[in-house]
Short mmCIF file of C-alpha atoms in Angstrom, two decimals:
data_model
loop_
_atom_site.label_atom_id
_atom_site.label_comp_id
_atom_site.label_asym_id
_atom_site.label_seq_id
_atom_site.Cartn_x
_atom_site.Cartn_y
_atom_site.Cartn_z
CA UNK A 1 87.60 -63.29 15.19
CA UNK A 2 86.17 -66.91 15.30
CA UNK A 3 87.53 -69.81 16.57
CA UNK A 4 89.99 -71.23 13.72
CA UNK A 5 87.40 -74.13 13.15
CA UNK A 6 84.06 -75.15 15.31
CA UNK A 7 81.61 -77.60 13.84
CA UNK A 8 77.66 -77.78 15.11
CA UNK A 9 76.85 -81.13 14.47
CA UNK A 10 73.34 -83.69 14.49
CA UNK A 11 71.14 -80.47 15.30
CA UNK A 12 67.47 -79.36 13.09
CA UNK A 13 69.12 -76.67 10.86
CA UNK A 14 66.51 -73.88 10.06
CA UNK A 15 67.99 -72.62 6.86
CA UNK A 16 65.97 -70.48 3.98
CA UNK A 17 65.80 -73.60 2.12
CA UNK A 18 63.90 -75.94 5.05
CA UNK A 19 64.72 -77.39 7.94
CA UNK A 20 67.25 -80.53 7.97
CA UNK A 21 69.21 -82.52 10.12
CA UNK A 22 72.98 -81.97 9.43
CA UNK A 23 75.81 -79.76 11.10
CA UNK A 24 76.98 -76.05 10.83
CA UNK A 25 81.24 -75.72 9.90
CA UNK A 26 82.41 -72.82 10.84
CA UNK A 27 85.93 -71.19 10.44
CA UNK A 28 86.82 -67.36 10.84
CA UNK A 29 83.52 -65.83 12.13
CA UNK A 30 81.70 -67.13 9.14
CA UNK A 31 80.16 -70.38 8.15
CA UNK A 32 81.94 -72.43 5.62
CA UNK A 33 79.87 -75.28 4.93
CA UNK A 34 76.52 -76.95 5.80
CA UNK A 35 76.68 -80.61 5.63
CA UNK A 36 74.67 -83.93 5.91
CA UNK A 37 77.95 -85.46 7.95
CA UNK A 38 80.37 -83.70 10.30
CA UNK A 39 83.82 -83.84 9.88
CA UNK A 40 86.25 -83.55 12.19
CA UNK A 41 87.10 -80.15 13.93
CA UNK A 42 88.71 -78.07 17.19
CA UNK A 43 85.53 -78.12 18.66
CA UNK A 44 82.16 -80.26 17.72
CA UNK A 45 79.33 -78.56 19.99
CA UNK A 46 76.04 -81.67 19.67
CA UNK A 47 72.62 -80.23 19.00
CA UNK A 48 70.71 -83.51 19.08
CA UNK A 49 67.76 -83.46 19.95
CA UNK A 50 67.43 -79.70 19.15
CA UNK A 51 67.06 -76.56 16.10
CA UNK A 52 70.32 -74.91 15.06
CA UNK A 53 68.87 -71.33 14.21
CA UNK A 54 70.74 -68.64 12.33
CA UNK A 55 71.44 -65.82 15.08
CA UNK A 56 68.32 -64.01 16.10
CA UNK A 57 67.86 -60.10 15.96
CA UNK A 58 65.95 -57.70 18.13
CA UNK A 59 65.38 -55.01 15.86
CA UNK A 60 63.76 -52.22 18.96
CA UNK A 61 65.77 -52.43 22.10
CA UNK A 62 66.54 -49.67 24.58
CA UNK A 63 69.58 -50.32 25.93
CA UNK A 64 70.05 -46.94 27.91
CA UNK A 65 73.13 -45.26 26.86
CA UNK A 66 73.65 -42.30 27.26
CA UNK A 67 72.12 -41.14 30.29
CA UNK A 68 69.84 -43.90 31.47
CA UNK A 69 72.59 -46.62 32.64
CA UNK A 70 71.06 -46.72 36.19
CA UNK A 71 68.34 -49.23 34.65
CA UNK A 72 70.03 -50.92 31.45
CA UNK A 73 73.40 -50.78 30.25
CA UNK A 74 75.13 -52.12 27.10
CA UNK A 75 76.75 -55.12 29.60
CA UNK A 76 73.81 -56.29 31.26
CA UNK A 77 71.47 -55.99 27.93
CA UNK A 78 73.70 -57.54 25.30
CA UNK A 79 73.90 -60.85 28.17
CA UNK A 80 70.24 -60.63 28.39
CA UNK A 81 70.35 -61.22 24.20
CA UNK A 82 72.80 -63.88 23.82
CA UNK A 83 70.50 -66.03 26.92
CA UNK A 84 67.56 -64.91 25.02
CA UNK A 85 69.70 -66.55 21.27
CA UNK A 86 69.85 -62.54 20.47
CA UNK A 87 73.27 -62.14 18.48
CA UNK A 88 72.32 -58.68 17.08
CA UNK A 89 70.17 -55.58 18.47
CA UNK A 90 68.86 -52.38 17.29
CA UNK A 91 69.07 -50.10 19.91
CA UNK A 92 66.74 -46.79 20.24
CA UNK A 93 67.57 -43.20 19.92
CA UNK A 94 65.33 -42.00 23.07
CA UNK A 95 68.23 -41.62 25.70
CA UNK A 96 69.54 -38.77 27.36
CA UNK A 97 70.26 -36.99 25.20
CA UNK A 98 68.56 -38.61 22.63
CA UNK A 99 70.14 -39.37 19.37
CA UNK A 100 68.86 -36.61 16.88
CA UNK A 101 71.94 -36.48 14.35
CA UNK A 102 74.71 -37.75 13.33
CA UNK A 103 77.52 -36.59 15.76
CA UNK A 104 74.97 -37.79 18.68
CA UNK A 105 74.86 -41.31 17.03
CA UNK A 106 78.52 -41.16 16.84
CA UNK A 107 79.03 -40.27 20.52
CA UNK A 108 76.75 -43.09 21.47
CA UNK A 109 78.66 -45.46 19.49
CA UNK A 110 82.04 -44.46 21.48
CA UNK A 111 80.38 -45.05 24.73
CA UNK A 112 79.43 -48.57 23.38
CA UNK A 113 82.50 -49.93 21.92
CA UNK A 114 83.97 -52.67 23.97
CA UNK A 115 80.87 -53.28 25.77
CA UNK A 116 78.65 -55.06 24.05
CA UNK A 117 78.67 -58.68 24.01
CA UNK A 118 76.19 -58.78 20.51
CA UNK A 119 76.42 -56.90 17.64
CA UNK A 120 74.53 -53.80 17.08
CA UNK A 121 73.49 -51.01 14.92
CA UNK A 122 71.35 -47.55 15.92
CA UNK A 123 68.03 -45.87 15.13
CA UNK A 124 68.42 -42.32 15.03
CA UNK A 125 65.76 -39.97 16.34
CA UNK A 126 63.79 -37.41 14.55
CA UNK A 127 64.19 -33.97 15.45
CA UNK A 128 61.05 -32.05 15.16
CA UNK A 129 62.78 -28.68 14.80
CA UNK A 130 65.06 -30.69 12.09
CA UNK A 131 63.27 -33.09 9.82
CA UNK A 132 65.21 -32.10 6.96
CA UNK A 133 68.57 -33.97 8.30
CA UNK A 134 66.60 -37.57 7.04
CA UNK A 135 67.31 -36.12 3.58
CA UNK A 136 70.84 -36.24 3.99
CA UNK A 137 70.96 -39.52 6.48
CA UNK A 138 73.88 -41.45 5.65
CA UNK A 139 73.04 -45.18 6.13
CA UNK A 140 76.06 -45.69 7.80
CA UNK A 141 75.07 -43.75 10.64
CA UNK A 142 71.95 -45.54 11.51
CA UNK A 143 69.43 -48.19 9.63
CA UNK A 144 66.27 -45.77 10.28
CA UNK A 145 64.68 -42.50 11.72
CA UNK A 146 62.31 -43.13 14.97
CA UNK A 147 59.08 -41.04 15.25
CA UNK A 148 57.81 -41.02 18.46
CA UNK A 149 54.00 -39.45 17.94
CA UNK A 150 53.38 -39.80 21.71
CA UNK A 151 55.12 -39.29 24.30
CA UNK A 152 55.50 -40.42 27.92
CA UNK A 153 58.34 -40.71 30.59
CA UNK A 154 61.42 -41.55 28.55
CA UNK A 155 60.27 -40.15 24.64
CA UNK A 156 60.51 -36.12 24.95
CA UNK A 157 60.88 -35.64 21.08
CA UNK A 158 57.90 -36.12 19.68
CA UNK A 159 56.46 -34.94 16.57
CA UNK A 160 52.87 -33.29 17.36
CA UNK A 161 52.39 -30.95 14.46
CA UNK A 162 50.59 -32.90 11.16
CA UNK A 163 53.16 -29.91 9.23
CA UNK A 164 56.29 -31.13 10.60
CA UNK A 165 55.12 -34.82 10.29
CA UNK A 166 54.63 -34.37 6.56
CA UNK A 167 57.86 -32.47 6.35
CA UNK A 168 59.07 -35.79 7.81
CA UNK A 169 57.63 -38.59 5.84
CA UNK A 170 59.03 -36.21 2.71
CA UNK A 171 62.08 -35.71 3.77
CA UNK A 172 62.41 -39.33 4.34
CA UNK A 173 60.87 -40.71 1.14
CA UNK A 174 63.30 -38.18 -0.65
CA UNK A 175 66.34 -39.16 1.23
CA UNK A 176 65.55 -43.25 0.89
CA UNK A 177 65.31 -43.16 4.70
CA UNK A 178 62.38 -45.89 6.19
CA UNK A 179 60.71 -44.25 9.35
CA UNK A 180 59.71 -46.57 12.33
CA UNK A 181 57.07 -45.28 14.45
CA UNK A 182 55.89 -45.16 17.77
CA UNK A 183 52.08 -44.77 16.21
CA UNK A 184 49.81 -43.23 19.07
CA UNK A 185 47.88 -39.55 18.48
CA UNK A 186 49.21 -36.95 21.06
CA UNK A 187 46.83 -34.71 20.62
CA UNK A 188 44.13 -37.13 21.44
CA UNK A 189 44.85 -38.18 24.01
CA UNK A 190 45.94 -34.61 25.49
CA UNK A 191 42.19 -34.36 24.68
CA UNK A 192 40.89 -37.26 26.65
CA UNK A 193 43.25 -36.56 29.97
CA UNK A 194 42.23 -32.89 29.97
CA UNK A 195 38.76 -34.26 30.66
CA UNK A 196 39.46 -37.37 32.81
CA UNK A 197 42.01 -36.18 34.47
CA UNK A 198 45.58 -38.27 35.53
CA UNK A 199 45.16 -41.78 36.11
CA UNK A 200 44.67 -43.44 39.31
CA UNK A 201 44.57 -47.22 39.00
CA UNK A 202 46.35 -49.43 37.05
CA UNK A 203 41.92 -51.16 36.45
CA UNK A 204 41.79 -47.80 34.50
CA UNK A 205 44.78 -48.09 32.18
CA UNK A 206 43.44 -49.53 29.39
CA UNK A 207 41.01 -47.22 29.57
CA UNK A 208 43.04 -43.94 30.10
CA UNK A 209 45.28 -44.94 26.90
CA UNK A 210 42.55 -46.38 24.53
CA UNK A 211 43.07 -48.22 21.41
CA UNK A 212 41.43 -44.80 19.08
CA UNK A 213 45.37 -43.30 19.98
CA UNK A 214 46.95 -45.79 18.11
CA UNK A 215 44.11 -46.46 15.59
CA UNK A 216 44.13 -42.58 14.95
CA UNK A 217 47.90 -42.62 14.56
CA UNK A 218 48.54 -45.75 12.09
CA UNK A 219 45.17 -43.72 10.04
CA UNK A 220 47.35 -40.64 9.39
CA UNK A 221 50.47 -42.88 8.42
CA UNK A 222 49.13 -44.60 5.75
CA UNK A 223 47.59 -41.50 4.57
CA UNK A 224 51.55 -40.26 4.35
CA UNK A 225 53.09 -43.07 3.53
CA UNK A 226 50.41 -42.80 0.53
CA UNK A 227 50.78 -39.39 -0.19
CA UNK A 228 54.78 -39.50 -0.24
CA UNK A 229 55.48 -43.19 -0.44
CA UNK A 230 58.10 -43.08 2.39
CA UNK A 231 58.79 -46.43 3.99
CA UNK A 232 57.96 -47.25 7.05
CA UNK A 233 57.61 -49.61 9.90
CA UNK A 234 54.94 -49.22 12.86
CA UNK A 235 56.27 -50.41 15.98
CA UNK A 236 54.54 -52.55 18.13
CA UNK A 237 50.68 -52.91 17.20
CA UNK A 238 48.32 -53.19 19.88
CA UNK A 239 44.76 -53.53 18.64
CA UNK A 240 42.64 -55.47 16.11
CA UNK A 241 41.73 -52.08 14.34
CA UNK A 242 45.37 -51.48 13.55
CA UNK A 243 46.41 -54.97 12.13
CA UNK A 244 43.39 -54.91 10.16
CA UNK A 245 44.23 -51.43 8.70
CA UNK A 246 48.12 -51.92 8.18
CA UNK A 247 47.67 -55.19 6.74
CA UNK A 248 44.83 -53.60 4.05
CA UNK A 249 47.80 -50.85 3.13
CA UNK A 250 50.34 -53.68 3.03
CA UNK A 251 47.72 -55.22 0.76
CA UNK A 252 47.43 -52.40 -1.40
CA UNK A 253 50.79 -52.16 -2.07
CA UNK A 254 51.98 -49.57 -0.05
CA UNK A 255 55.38 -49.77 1.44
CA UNK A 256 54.16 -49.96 5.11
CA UNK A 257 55.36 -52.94 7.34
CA UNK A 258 54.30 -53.37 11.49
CA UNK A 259 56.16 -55.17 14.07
CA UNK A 260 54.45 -57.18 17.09
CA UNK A 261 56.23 -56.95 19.93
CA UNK A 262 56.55 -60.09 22.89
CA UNK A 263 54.85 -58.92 25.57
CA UNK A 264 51.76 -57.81 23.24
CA UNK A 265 51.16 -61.59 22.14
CA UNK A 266 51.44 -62.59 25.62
CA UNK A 267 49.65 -60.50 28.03
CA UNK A 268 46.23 -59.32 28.16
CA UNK A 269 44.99 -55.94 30.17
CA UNK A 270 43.69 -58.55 32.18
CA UNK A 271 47.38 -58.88 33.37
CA UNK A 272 47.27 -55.19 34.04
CA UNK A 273 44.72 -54.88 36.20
CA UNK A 274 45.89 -57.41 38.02
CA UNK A 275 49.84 -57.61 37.99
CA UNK A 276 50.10 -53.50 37.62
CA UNK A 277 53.34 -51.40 37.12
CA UNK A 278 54.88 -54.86 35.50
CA UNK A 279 52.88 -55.00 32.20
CA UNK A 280 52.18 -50.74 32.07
CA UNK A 281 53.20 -50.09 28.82
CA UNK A 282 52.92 -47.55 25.88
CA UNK A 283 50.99 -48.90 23.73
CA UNK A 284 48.78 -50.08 26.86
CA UNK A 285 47.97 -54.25 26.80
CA UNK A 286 44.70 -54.68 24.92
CA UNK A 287 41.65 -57.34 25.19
CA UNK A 288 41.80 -60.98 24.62
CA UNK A 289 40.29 -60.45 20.76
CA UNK A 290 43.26 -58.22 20.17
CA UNK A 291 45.51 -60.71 21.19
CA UNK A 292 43.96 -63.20 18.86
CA UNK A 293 43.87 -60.92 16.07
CA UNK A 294 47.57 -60.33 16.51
CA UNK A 295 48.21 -64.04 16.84
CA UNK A 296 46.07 -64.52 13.65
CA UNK A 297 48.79 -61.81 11.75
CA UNK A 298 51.89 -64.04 13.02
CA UNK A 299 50.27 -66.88 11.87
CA UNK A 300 49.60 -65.29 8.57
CA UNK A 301 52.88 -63.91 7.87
CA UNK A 302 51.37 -60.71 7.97
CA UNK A 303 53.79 -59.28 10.50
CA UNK A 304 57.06 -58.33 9.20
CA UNK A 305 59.00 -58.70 12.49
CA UNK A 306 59.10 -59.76 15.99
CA UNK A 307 61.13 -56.98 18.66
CA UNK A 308 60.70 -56.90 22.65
CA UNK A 309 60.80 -53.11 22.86
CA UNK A 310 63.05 -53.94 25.73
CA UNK A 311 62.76 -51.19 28.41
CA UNK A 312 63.78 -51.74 31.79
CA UNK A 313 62.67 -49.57 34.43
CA UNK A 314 64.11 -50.29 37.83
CA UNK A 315 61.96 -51.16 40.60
CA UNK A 316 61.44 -48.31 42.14
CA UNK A 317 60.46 -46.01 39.20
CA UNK A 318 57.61 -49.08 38.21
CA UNK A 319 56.39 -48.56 42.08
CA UNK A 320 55.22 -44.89 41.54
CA UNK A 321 51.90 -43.43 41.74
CA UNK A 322 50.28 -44.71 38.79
CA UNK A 323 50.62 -41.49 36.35
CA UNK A 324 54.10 -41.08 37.53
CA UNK A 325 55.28 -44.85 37.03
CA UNK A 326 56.83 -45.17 33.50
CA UNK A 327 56.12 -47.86 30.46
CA UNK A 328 58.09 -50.81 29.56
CA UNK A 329 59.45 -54.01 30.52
CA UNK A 330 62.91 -55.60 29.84
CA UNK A 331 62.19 -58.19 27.05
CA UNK A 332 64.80 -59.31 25.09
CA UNK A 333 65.52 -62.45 26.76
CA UNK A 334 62.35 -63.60 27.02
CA UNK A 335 61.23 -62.51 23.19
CA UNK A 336 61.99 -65.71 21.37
CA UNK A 337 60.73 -68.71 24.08
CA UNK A 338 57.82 -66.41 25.05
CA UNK A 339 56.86 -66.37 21.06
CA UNK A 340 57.32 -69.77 20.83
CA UNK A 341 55.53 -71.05 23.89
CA UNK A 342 52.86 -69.12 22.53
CA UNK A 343 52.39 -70.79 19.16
CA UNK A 344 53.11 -74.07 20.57
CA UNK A 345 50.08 -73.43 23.63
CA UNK A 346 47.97 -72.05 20.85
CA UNK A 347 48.70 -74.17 17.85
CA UNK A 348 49.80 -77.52 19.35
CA UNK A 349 48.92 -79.62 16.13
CA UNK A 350 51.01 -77.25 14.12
CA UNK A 351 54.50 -78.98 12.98
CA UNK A 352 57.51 -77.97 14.90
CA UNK A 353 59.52 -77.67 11.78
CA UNK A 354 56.53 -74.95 10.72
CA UNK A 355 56.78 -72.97 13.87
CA UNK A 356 60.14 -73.14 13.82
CA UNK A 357 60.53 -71.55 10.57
CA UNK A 358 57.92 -69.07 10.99
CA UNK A 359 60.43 -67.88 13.77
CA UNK A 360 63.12 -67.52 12.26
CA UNK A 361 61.59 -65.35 9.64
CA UNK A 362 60.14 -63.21 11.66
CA UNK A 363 63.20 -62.66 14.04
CA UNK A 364 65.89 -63.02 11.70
CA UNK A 365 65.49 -63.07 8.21
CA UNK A 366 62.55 -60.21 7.55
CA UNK A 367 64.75 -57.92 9.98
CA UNK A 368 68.02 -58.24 7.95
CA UNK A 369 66.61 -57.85 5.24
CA UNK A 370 64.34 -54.65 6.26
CA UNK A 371 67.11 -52.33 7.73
CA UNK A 372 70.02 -54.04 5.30
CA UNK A 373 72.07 -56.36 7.58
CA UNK A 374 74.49 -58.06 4.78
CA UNK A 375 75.98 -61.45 6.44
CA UNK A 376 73.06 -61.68 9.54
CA UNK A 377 69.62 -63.87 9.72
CA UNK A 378 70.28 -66.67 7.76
CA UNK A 379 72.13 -70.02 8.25
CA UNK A 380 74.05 -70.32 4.69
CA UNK A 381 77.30 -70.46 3.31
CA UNK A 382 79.13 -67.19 3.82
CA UNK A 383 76.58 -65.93 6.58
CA UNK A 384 78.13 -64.85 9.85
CA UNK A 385 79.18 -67.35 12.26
CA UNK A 386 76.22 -66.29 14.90
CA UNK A 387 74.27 -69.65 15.46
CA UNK A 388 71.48 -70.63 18.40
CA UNK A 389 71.08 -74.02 19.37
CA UNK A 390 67.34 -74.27 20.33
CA UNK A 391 65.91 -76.64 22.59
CA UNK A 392 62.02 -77.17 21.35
CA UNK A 393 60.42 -79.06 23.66
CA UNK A 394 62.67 -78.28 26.92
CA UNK A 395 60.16 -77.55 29.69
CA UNK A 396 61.40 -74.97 32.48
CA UNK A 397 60.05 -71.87 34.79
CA UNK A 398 61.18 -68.12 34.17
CA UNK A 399 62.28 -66.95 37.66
CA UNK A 400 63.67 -63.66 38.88
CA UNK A 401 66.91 -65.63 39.08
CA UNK A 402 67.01 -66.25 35.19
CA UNK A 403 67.01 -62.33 35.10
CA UNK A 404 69.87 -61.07 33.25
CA UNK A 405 68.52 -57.31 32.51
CA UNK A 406 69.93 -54.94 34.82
CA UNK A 407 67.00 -54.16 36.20
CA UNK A 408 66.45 -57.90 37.84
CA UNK A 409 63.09 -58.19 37.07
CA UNK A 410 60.75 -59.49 34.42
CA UNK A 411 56.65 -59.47 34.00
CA UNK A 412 57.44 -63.61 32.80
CA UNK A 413 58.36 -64.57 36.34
CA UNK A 414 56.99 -67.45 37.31
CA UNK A 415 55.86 -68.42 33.60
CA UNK A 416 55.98 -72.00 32.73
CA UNK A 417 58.15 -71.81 29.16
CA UNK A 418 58.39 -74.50 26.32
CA UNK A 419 61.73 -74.23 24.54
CA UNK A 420 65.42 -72.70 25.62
CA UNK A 421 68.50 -71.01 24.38
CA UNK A 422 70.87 -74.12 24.93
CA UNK A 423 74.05 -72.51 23.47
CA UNK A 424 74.49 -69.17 21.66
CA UNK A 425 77.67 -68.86 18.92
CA UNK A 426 78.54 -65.23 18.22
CA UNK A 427 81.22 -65.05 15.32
CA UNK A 428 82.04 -68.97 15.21
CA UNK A 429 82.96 -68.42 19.31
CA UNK A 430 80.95 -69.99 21.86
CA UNK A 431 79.18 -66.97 23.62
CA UNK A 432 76.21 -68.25 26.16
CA UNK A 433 75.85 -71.97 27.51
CA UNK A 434 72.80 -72.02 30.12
CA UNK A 435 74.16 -75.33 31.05
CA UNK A 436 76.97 -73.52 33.22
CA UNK A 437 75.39 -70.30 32.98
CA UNK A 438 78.74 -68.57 31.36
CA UNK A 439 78.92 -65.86 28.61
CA UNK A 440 81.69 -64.98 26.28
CA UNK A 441 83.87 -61.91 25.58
CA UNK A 442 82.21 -58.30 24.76
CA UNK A 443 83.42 -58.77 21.05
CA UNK A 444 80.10 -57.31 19.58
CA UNK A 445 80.60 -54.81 16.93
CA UNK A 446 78.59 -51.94 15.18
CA UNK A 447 76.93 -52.89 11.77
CA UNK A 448 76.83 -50.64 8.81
CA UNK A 449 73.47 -50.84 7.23
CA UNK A 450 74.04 -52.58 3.22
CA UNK A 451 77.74 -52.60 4.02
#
């Protein structure tokens, strides 16, 4: 429950219809009115000077729970959101155990409740030795099925056999499920390690993970998504090769969307050789004409979402031997001003109202709408009460004591950003102000996909 009445007043509201100035009423979690003039209220919170976004959602987070809690937990990550202007997550099914039906969803849920301090909804895993459950999949229990075709440290379902995938993408097309994917080929690189052997240096990364995994991987997709037309969604795109292709099917009409993820658009294997453990992920960091080729697709609107594929890894797991040392980063705090100091460093002619909106789309209203998030990603009458107050041209420096991932760390340390969360609303109730640094109440709730 909101406040009984809280206006957001004088602020740059991004709403579907353009950007204006005018103020936000809200009264009993939901906004009521959007207004040239504010009118008096319990609380007036002043955006001058500054966007008032519609709540922004991370659609791939893994937030640990079960099993994992030593490096994330649902207290720790859903604060990292809310500084980050996060109001709603989708959180991943690889935990331990991982998520593979419906009871394990609703165990996961349980542990949860009366955590979280954003509101949430689940991916559920795909079983290898089950693909028939996504026939059945209530979407109630979760807003997609994960394929991971790879694996490494923290994915052990993964879906190897080309039989069982197709059993998959049917099972899914016939059931009305849409698949995300974790597009990298197994088998290839099983291939390529049984003749190079583990790796030893992080100056060999790129190398020892190349871009023909994923490029093999979004290949047999779109061959399935073709052959079955199952929706589905590939998960953070790494290469040139693989926006080109996706966007081509996209194109063509087939029902195949790809999400770019933050730390993609903002590192470089460059970074890697350098920096290490910090930016060792799966997919591995690419060139410099990758990166521009993935800029080019957020600039085009060929992207359908922005996610951080937040995975913290405590400090001592990153510090392993190389081969032993497992991908990720924590991300979701730093998603939206990493983006955005990004397009403004690369575009700096480019409108702010333009970027702005370009934003928003891509990290609020393409998600709701993609896994069916009634009330979330837009700032209109009726919408949920889950507002960001944005701070465009704020200039500040990312240090380990911004942190708030459990883990404590983040590969943006030291960064010089452009633009910050000022205030996050969750509900019509004040829930992050990084003027004093406090947070609200764990009030977030689970969302029922369409409901």
């Amino acid at each position: 429950m909101g406040l009984t009445e809280l206006v957001v007043a004088n602020g740059r509201l991004v709403t579907p219809d353009g950007v204006r100035t005018g103020a936000v009423h809200v009264a009993g979690g939901r906004i009521t009115a959007i207004t040239d003039t504010p009118v008096p209220a319990a609380t007036v919170i002043d955006a001058r000077g500054a966007y008032v976004l519609p709540g922004l959602i991370d659609s791939h987070v893994h937030f640990r729970t079960p099993g994992l809690r030593h490096k994330e937990d649902w207290a720790h990550g859903s604060r990292a959101a809310l500084a980050g202007g996060v109001t709603t997550v989708l959180d991943m099914p690889n935990t331990v155990p991982p998520t593979l039906d419906p009871e394990a969803v609703a165990a996961k849920a349980e542990l949860v409740a009366g955590e979280s301090l954003v509101d949430y909804a689940f991916h559920i895993g795909v079983d290898p030795l089950r693909p028939e459950l996504l026939a059945d999949l209530d979407p109630a229990v979760a807003v997609s099925a994960k394929v991971f075709m790879a694996g490494h440290h923290t994915a052990p379902t993964v879906v190897r056999d080309p039989m069982v995938l197709d059993k998959v993408f049917a099972a899914a097309a016939a059931g009305g499920v849409r698949l995300v994917l974790h597009a990298e080929d197994d088998a290839l690189f099983e291939l390529l390690d049984g003749w190079r052997g583990p790796v030893g240096a992080y100056a060999d990364y790129e190398r020892w993970r190349p871009r023909s995994g994923p490029i093999s991987a979004v290949a047999q997709v779109i061959r399935l998504v073709q052959r079955h037309g199952t929706r589905a969604h590939i998960l953070h795109l790494s290469s040139a090769e693989e926006a080109d292709l996706v966007a081509a099917a996209a194109s063509a009409g087939l029902p195949l969307t790809f999400e770019l993820t933050g730390h993609h658009l903002s590192f470089t294997d460059a970074d890697t050789r350098r920096g290490g453990a910090r930016t060792r992920l799966a997919p591995a960091i690419r060139g410099r004409a990758d990166q521009d080729r993935l800029w080019a697709a957020v600039r085009a609107g060929e992207v359908s979402t922005l996610g951080s594929d937040h995975a913290p890894h405590t400090t001592e797991e990153k510090t392993r031997p190389v081969a032993d040392a497992p991908p990720g980063l924590p991300g979701v705090q730093e998603l939206a001003v990493a983006v955005w100091t990004g397009m403004r460093a690369r575009w700096p002619d480019e409108p702010a109202d333009v970027a702005v909106r370009r934003l928003v789309r891509h990290l609020a209203e393409v998600p709701a709408a993609l896994f069916a998030l009634p009330g979330k990603g837009k700032l209109e009458v009726g919408a949920d009460a889950d507002l960001v107050v944005f701070e465009p041209a704020h200039r500040w420096m990312f240090s380990a004591g911004d942190v708030r991932a459990k883990c404590g760390w983040s590969a943006y340390e030291g960064w010089t950003m452009t633009g910050r969360v000022a205030r996050t609303i969750k509900g019509g109730t004040p829930a992050w102000d990084a003027g004093t640094g406090l947070f609200g109440a764990p009030t977030g709730r689970r969302l029922v996909a369409g409901a």
